XYZ file of C-alpha atoms in Angstrom:
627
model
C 58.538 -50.391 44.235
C 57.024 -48.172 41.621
C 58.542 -45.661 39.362
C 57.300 -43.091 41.383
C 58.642 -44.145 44.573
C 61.888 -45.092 42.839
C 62.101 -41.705 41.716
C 61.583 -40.606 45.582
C 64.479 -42.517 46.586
C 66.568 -41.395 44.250
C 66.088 -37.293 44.796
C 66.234 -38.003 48.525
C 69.564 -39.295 47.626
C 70.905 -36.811 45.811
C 69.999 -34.368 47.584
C 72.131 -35.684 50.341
C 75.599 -34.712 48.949
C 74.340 -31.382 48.607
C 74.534 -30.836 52.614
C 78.351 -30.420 52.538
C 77.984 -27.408 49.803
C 77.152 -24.363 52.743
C 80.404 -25.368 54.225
C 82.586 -24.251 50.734
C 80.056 -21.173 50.967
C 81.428 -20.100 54.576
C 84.899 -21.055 53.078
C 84.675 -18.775 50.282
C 82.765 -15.976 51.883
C 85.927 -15.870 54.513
C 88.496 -16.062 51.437
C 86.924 -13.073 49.725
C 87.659 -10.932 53.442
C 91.012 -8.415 53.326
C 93.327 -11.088 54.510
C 96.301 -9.561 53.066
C 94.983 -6.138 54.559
C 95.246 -7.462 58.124
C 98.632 -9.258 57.596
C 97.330 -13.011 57.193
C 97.252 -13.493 53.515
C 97.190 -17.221 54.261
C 94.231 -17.247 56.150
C 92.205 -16.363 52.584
C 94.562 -18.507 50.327
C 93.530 -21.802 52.896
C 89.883 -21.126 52.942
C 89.376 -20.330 49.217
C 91.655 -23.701 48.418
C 89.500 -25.327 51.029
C 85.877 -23.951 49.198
C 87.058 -24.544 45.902
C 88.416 -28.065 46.694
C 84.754 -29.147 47.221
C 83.790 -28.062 44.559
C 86.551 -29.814 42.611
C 86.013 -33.059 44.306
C 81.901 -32.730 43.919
C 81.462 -35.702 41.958
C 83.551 -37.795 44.751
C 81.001 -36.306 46.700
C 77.815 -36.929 44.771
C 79.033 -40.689 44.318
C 79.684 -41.575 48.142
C 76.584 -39.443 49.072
C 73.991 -40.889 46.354
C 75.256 -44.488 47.163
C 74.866 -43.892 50.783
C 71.263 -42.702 50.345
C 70.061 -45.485 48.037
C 71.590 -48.345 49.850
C 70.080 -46.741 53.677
C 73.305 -45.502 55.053
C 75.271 -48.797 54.074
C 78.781 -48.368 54.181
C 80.047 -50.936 51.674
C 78.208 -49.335 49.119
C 79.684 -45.623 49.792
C 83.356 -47.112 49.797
C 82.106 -49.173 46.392
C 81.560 -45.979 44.711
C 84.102 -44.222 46.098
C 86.719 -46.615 44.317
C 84.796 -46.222 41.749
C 85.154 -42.895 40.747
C 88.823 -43.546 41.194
C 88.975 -45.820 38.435
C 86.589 -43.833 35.973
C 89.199 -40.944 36.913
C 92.685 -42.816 36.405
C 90.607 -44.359 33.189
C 89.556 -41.198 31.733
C 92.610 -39.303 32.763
C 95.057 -41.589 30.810
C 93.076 -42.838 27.546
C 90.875 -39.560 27.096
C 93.246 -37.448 26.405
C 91.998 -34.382 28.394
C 88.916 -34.360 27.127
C 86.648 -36.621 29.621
C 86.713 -35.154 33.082
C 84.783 -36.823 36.099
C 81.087 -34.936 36.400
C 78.393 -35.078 39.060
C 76.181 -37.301 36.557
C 79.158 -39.846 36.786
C 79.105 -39.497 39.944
C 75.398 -40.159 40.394
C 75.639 -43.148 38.116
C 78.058 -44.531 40.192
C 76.308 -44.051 43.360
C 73.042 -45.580 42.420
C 74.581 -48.330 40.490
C 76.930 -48.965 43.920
C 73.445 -48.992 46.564
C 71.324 -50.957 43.753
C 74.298 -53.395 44.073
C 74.284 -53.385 47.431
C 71.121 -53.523 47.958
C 70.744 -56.992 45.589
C 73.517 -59.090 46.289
C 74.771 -57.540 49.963
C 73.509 -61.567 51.166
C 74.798 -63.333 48.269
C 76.590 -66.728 48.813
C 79.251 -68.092 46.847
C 80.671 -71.721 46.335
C 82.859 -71.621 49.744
C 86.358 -71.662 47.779
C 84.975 -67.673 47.143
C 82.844 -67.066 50.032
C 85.546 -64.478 50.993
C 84.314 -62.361 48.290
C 80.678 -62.888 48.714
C 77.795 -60.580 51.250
C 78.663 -57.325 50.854
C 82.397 -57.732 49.851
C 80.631 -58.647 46.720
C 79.743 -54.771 46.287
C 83.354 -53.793 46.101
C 84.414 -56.288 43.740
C 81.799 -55.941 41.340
C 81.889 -51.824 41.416
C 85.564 -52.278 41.166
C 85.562 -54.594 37.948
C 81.923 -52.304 36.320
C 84.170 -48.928 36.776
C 86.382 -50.061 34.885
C 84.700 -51.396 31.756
C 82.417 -48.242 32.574
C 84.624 -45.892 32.278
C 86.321 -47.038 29.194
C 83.067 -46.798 27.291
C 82.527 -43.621 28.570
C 85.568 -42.230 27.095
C 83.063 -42.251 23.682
C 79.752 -41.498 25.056
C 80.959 -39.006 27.381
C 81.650 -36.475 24.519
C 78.530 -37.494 22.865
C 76.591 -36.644 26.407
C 77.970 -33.587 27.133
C 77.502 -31.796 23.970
C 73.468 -32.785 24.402
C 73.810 -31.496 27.713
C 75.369 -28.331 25.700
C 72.432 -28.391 23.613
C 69.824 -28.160 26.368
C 72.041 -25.154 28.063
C 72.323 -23.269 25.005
C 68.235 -24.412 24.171
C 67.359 -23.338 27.854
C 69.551 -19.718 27.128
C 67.874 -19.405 23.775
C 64.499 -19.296 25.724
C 65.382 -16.842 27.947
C 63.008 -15.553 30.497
C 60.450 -18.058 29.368
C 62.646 -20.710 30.101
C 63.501 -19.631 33.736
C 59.736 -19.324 33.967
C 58.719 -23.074 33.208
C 61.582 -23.848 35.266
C 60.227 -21.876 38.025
C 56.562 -23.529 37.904
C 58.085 -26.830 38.012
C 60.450 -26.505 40.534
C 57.666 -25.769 43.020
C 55.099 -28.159 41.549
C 57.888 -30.971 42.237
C 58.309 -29.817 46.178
C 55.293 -31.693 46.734
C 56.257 -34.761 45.748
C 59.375 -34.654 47.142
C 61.121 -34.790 43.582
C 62.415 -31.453 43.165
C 66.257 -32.538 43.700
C 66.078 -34.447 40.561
C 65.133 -31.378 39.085
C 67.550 -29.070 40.060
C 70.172 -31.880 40.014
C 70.158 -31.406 36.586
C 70.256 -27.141 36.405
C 72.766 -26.232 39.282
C 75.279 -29.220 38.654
C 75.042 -30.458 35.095
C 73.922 -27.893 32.741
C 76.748 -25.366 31.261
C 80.306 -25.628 32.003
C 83.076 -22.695 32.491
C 86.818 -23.290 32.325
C 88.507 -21.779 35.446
C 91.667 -19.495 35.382
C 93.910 -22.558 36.711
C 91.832 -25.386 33.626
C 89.523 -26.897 35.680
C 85.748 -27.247 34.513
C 82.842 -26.840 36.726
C 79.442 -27.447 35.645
C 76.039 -26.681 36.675
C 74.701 -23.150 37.712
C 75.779 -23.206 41.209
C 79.231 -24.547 40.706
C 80.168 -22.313 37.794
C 78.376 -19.335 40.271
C 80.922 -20.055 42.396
C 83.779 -20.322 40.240
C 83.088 -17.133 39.203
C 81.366 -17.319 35.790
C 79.353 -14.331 34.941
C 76.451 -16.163 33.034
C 75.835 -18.293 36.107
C 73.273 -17.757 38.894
C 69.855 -17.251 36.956
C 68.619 -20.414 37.909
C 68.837 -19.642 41.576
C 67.771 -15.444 41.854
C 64.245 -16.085 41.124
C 64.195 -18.281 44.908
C 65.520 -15.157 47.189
C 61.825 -13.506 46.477
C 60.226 -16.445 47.121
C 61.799 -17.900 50.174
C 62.751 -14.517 51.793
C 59.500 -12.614 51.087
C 57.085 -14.277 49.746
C 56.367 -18.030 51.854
C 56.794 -15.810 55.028
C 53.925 -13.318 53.861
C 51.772 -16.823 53.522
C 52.484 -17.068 57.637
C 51.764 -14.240 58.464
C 48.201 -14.487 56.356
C 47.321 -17.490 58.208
C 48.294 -15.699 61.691
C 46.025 -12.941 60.943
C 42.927 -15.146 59.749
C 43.119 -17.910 62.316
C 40.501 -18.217 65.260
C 41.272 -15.647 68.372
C 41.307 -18.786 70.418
C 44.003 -20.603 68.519
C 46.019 -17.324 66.978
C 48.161 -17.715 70.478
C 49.927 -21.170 69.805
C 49.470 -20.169 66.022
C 51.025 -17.252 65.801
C 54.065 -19.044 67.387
C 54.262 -21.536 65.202
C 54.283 -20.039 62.588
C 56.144 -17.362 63.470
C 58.668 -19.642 63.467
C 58.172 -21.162 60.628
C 58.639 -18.047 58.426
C 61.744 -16.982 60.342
C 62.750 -20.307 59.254
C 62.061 -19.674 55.744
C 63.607 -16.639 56.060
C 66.511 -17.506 56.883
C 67.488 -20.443 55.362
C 65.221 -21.342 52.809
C 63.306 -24.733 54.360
C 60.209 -23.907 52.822
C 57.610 -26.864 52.927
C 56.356 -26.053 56.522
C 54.578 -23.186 55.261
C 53.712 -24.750 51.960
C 51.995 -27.523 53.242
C 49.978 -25.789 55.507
C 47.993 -24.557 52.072
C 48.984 -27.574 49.988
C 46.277 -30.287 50.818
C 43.628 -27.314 51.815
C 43.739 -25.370 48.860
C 45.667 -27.034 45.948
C 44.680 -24.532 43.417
C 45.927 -21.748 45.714
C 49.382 -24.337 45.438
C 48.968 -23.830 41.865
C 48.831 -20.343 41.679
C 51.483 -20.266 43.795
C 53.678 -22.315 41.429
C 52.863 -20.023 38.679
C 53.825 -16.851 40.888
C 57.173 -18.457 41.532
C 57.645 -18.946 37.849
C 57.215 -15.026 36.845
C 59.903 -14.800 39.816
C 62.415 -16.272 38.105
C 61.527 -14.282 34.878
C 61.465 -10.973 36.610
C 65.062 -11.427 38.375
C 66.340 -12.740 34.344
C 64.976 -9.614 33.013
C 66.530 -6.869 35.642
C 69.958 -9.153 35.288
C 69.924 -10.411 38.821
C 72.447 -12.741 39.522
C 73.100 -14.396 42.587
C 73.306 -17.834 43.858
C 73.024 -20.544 47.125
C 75.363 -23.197 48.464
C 71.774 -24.478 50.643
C 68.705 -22.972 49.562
C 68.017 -19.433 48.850
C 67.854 -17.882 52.355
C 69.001 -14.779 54.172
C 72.287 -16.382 54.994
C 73.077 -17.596 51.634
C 72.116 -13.936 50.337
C 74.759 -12.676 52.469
C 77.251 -15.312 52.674
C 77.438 -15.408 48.386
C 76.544 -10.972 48.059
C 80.197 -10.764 47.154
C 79.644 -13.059 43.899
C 76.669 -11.656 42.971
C 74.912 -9.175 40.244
C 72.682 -6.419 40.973
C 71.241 -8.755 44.389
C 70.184 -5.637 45.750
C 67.265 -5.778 43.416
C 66.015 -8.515 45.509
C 64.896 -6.570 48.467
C 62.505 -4.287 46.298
C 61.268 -7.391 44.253
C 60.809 -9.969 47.470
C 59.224 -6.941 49.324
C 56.756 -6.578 46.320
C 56.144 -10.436 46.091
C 55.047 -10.345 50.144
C 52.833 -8.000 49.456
C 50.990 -9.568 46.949
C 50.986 -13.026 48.464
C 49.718 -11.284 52.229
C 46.592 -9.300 50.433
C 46.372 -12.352 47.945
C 46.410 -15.415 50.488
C 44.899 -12.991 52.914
C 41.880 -12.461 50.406
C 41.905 -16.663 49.354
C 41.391 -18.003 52.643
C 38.781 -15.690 54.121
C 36.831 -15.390 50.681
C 36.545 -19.281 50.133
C 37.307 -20.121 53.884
C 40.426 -22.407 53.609
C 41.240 -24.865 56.641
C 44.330 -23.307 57.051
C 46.041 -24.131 60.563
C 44.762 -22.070 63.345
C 40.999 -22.095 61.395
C 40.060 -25.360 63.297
C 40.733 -27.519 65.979
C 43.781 -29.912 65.609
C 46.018 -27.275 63.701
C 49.690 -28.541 62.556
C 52.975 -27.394 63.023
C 53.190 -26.998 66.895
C 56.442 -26.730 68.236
C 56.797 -30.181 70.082
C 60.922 -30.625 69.874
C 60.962 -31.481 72.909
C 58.444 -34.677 73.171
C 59.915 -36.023 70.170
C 61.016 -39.354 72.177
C 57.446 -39.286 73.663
C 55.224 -39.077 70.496
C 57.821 -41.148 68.766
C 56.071 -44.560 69.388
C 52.458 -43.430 68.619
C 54.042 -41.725 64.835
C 55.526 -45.517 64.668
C 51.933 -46.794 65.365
C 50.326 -44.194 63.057
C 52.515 -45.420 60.754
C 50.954 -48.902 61.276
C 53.819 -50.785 63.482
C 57.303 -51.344 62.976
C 56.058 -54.320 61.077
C 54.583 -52.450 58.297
C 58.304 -50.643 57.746
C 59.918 -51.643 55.141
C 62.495 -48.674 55.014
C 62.790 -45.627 57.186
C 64.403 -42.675 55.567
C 64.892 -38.657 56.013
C 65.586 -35.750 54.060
C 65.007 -31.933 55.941
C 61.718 -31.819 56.132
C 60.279 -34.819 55.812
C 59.766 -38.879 56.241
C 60.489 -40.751 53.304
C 59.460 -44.354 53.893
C 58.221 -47.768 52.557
C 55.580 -49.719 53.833
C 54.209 -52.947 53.165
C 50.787 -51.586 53.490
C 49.695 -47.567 53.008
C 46.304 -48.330 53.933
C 47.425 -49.133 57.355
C 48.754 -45.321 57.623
C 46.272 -43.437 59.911
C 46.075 -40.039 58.649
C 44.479 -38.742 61.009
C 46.759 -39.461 63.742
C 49.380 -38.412 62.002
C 47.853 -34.628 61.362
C 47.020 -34.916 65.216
C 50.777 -35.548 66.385
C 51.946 -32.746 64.391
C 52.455 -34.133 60.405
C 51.379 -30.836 57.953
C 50.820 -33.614 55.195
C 51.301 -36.635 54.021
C 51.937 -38.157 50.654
C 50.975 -41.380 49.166
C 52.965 -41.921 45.914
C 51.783 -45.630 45.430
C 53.981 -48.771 45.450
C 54.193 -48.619 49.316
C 56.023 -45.339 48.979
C 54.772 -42.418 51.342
C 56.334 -39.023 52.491
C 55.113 -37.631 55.757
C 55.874 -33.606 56.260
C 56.960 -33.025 60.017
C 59.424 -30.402 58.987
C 63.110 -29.835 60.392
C 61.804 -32.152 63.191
C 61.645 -35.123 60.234
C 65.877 -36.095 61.048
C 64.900 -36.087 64.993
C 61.735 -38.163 64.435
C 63.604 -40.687 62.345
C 66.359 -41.467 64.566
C 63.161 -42.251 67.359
C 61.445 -44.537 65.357
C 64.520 -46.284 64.442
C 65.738 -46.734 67.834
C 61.930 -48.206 68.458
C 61.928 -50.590 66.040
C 65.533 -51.624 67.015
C 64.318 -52.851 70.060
C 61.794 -55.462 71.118
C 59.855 -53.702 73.512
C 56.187 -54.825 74.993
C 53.846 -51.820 73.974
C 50.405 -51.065 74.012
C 48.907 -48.571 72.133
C 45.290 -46.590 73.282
C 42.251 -44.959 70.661
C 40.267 -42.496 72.143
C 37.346 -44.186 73.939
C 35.178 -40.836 73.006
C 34.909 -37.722 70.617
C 35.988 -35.471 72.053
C 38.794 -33.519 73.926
C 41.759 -35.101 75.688
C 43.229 -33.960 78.870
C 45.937 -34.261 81.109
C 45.029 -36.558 83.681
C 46.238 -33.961 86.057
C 43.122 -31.561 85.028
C 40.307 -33.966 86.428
C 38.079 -31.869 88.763
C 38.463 -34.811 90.926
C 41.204 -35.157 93.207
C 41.175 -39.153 93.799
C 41.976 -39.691 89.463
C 43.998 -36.381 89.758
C 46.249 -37.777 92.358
C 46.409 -40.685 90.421
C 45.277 -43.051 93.513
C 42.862 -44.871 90.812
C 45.466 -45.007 88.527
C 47.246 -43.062 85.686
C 46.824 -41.950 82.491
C 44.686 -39.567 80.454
C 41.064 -37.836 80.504
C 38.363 -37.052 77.958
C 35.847 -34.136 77.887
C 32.986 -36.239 75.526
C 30.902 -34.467 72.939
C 28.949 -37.222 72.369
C 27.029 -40.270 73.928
C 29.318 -42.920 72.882
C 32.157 -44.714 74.556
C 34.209 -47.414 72.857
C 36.774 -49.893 73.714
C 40.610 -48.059 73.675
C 42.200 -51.433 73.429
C 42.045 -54.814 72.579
C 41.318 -56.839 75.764
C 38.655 -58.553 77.598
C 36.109 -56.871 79.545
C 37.109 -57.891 83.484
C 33.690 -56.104 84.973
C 30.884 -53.578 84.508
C 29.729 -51.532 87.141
C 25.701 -51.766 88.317
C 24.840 -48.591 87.282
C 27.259 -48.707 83.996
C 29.335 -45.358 84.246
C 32.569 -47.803 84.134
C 33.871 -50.275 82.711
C 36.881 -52.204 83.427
C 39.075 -54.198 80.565
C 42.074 -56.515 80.255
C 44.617 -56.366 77.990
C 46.737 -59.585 76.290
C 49.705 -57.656 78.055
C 48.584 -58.298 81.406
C 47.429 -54.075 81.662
C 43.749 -53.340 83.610
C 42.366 -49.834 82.024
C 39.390 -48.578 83.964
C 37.127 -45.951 81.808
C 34.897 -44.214 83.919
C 31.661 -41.972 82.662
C 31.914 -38.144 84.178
C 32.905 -37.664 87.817
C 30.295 -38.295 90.275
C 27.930 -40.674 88.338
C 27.972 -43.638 90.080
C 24.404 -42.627 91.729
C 22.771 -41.795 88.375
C 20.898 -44.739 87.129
C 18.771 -45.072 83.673
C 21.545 -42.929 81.891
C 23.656 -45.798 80.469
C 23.341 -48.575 78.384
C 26.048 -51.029 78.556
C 26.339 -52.944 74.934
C 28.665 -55.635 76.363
C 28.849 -58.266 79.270
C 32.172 -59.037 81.448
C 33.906 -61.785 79.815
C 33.403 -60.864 76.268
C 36.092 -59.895 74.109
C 36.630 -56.243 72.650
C 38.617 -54.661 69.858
C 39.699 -51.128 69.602
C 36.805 -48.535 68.542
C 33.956 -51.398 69.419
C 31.066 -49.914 70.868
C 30.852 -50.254 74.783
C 28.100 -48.154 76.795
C 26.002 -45.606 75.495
C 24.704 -43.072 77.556
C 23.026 -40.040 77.994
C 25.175 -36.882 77.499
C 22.531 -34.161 77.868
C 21.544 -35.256 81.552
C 25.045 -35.972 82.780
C 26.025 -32.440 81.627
C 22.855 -31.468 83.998
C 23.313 -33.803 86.754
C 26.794 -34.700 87.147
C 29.621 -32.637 88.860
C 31.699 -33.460 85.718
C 31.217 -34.564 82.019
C 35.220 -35.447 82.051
C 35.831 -38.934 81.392
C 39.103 -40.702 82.552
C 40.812 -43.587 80.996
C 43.434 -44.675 83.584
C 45.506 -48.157 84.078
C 45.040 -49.331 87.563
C 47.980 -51.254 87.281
C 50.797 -48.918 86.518
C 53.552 -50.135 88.070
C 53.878 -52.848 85.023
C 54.358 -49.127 82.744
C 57.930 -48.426 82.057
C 57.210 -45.415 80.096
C 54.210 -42.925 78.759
C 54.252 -41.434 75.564
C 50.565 -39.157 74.852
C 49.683 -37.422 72.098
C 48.838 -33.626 72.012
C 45.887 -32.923 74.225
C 43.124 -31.234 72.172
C 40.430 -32.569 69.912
C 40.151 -36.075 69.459
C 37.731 -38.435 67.357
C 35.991 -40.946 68.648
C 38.352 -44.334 67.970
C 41.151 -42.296 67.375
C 44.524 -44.383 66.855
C 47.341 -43.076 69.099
C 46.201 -41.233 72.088
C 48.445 -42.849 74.786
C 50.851 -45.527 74.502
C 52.968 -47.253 76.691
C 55.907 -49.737 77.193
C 55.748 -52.228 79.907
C 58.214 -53.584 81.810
C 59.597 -57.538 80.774
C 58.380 -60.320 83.127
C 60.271 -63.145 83.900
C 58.862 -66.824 84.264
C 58.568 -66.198 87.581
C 56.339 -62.999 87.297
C 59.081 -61.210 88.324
C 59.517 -58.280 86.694
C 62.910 -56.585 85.193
């Protein structure tokens, strides 16, 4: 694993702690209600103790979280950290005399120290007089034993680290607007990587620190925002615009400039998509759809989000997020804020701009935006996740190219053995708005809110050992529900089931690996063979079987074929004149041995295509029985 992807790992797992932060939000927006007025003062007193005490106990948090995240969900290495930050506490506590207090950074250290341990020696093997402490038992004692010689020479590097983390604040305050500006440009620049967590890791939980009323400290900008400090929440104002205003103007730009024929489906889309972003902040749906098209637009775009942040420093806008910097959070945390109002006029200025100015981009230097051509992104599909599940896996090139299968909101985070294996253009096809190749085996694919929904699939696929074969489009051209044949025998599916192509050009190739069984006289079909025991007929148009001199057949029954190898040429222009039909099914004759279908969406496909159709067959016995 690279740097790169190490990196990726890492701000997926910090970011994962951060999901329990809109609960103390809720918490303390209900404290700061008139309790007392309505004769339940202890309604407010429990839920600000409640919001506060996450806060308190954030670096608990980070530690278990960040451990969980770098070790793949892996218990032993969340309870490993967990006692660790117990020790570093009860270290600190008795021999620093007041002055080393548990942070998030500790509590990051101690998380990705606990899942690298994990992750090394969860299989080691001891001499068997220790075995009991070896696998992942191992984990605890080492963590255990490291805490504690860790947190003793903390107790004189902490100081020494805290007052360069000082530094930086007061540098990073000294800078002013500026500052917040090439914080701004980064932040965004880093959301397509995937790395932006790391970032902001750094800004809204370790930079500046604010004694409460009751002694405690709280660093970071979104802590100390919540504890009340007045200097807090510049690092998180310049968003609101952004996410609330701005990205949704971008949807609505590529609404208004996409085909007539496609502006239906995207218009919901991404109609969705900015309501989304509206209201909670999930931003990369949008961003993406511009990212890979345009990546100076990106740029610009970066640089816009910068002078954000300096315009909400300079009008003394404070306000702040427990999630991301959406609608909710700008109500939830109004009651903490400074001058937020200001927000509304500034994000309604910032859509503006980005409507006429994205508006302007993508029609003056015609940008593939979604909706422009065939095979747009982004369709809402949350209900065939189970479906297109295997055929992602299969884009993804088998469960055997997997080497880890992680999640964050919006998108895959995974390891493969091989990138190259990755069909991209499947992936666009079932619904990915990008995908991200940071080297080392280490690739993000963007799928949205859908990504947590898509994981869980593909792990439950590659948990089991099922018998699947995948299909490639035997044509260019578009796919079709087998239903929509203008022929009633393949529509009834008394030939078989499966799916139909409409071809755009004079070419059909093999779907599958197999063995050609037979080739009809005239040519117009072809039947094949599969290891797996499946028959797939592919026949030419509907109606052809009396046209002769229109096909040429390119292989012989008996030979052996491989997915996207030439079959039968024929000739397009005279079918579309002489047969009933140019439609083109591709059906298995055989489908009683099909335990399940899973197709991909049914528009434009390219000839060879990975992951049109894919099924899982039932288990046969010895016997041939199946079960």
């Amino acid at each position: 694993m690279n740097w790169l992807g190490s990196l990726q790992q890492l701000g997926r797992a910090v970011m994962l702690p951060t999901m329990v932060l809109p609960a103390a939000a809720i918490l303390l927006s209900l404290a700061s209600l008139p309790w007392a007025g309505w004769g339940l003062p202890a309604v407010g007193e429990v839920a600000e103790a409640a919001g506060h005490g996450i806060f308190y106990f954030l670096p608990y948090i980070f530690a278990v979280g960040v451990a969980l995240g770098m070790s793949n969900q892996a218990g032993q290495a969340g309870l490993a950290a967990l006692a660790g930050m117990a020790i570093y506490d009860q270290v600190t506590r008795h021999f620093g005399s007041g002055t080393v207090h548990p942070a998030t950074l500790i509590g990051i250290i101690l998380g990705v120290i606990s899942g690298f341990t994990h992750n090394r020696f969860k299989s080691i093997k001891l001499p068997e007089v220790l075995q009991f402490f070896g696998g992942s038992r191992f984990v605890l004692l080492f963590i255990g034993l490291f805490s504690a010689v860790f947190a003793f020479l903390m107790l004189g590097i902490a100081p020494v680290l805290q007052g360069a983390l000082e530094r930086l604040a007061s540098m990073e305050g000294m800078m002013g607007g500026y500052g917040l500006f090439l914080y701004g440009v980064l932040y965004r620049i880093l959301v397509a990587f995937g790395l932006h967590h790391l970032l902001n890791n750094i800004f809204w939980f370790q930079l500046g620190t604010y004694q409460t009323a009751d002694g405690n400290l709280v660093q970071g900008d979104l802590p100390r925002f919540f504890a009340g400090d007045p200097t807090a929440g510049y690092f998180m104002s310049g968003l609101f615009p952004i996410m609330m205003f701005a990205l949704p103007a971008i949807a609505l730009a590529i609404i208004h400039e996409a085909r007539e024929d496609l502006k239906p489906k995207i218009r919901k889309t991404f109609l969705t998509a900015a309501f989304v972003c509206f209201l909670t902040g999930v931003s990369e749906q949008i961003e993406f759809a511009f990212l890979f098209a345009a990546p100076y637009l990106f740029l610009l775009h970066a640089v816009l989000s910068g002078i954000a942040m300096w315009i909400t420093y300079a009008l003394d806008i404070r306000h702040g997020f427990s999630y991301s910097a959406g609608f909710i959070d700008y109500v939830l945390n109004f009651h903490l804020s400074h001058h937020a109002w200001l927000l509304i006029p500034v994000g309604v200025a910032y859509g503006l701009i980005y409507y006429i100015l994205f508006r302007w981009a993508i029609r003056t230097f015609r940008i593939p935006t979604p909706g422009r051509e065939e095979g747009s992104v982004l369709e809402d599909w949350a209900g065939g996740i189970p479906y297109r599940a295997p055929l992602i896996l299969e884009a993804l090139g088998g469960k055997e190219n997997i080497v880890q299968l992680q999640s964050c909101i919006t998108r895959l985070r995974l390891t493969v053995h091989n990138d190259r294996l990755i069909d991209t253009g499947a992936m666009k096809a079932l619904g990915s708005a990008g995908l991200i190749k940071l080297g080392g085996g280490n690739v993000q694919v963007v799928f949205g809110t859908y990504s947590e929904l898509i994981r869980e699939e593909i792990a439950k696929l590659m948990e089991r050992d099922l018998t699947q074969v995948m299909f490639n489009a035997p044509v260019q051209g578009k796919m079709l529900p087998i239903l929509e044949v203008p022929d009633q025998i393949f529509a009834a599916k008394l030939v078989g089931d499966g799916v139909a192509f409409i071809p755009e050009r004079g070419e059909l190739v093999s779907p599958v690996h197999g063995t050609v069984m037979h080739i009809y006289p005239t040519m117009h079909a072809i039947g094949i063979s599969t290891p797996e025991g499946i028959e797939v007929l592919l026949h030419i148009g509907i109606d052809t079987s009396q046209l002769k001199g229109y096909f040429t057949a390119l292989v012989e029954a008996g030979d052996t074929v491989e997915p996207g190898q030439l079959l039968i040429k024929f000739d397009l222009q005279a079918l579309r004149e002489q047969a009933a039909s140019l439609v083109t099914p591709m059906v298995i004759t055989n489908p009683d041995r099909v335990k399940s279908w899973s197709y991909a969406p049914f528009k434009h496909v390219k000839k060879g295509q990975a992951s049109v159709m894919s099924v899982v067959l039932y288990d046969r016995n010895v016997g041939g029985v199946e079960s």
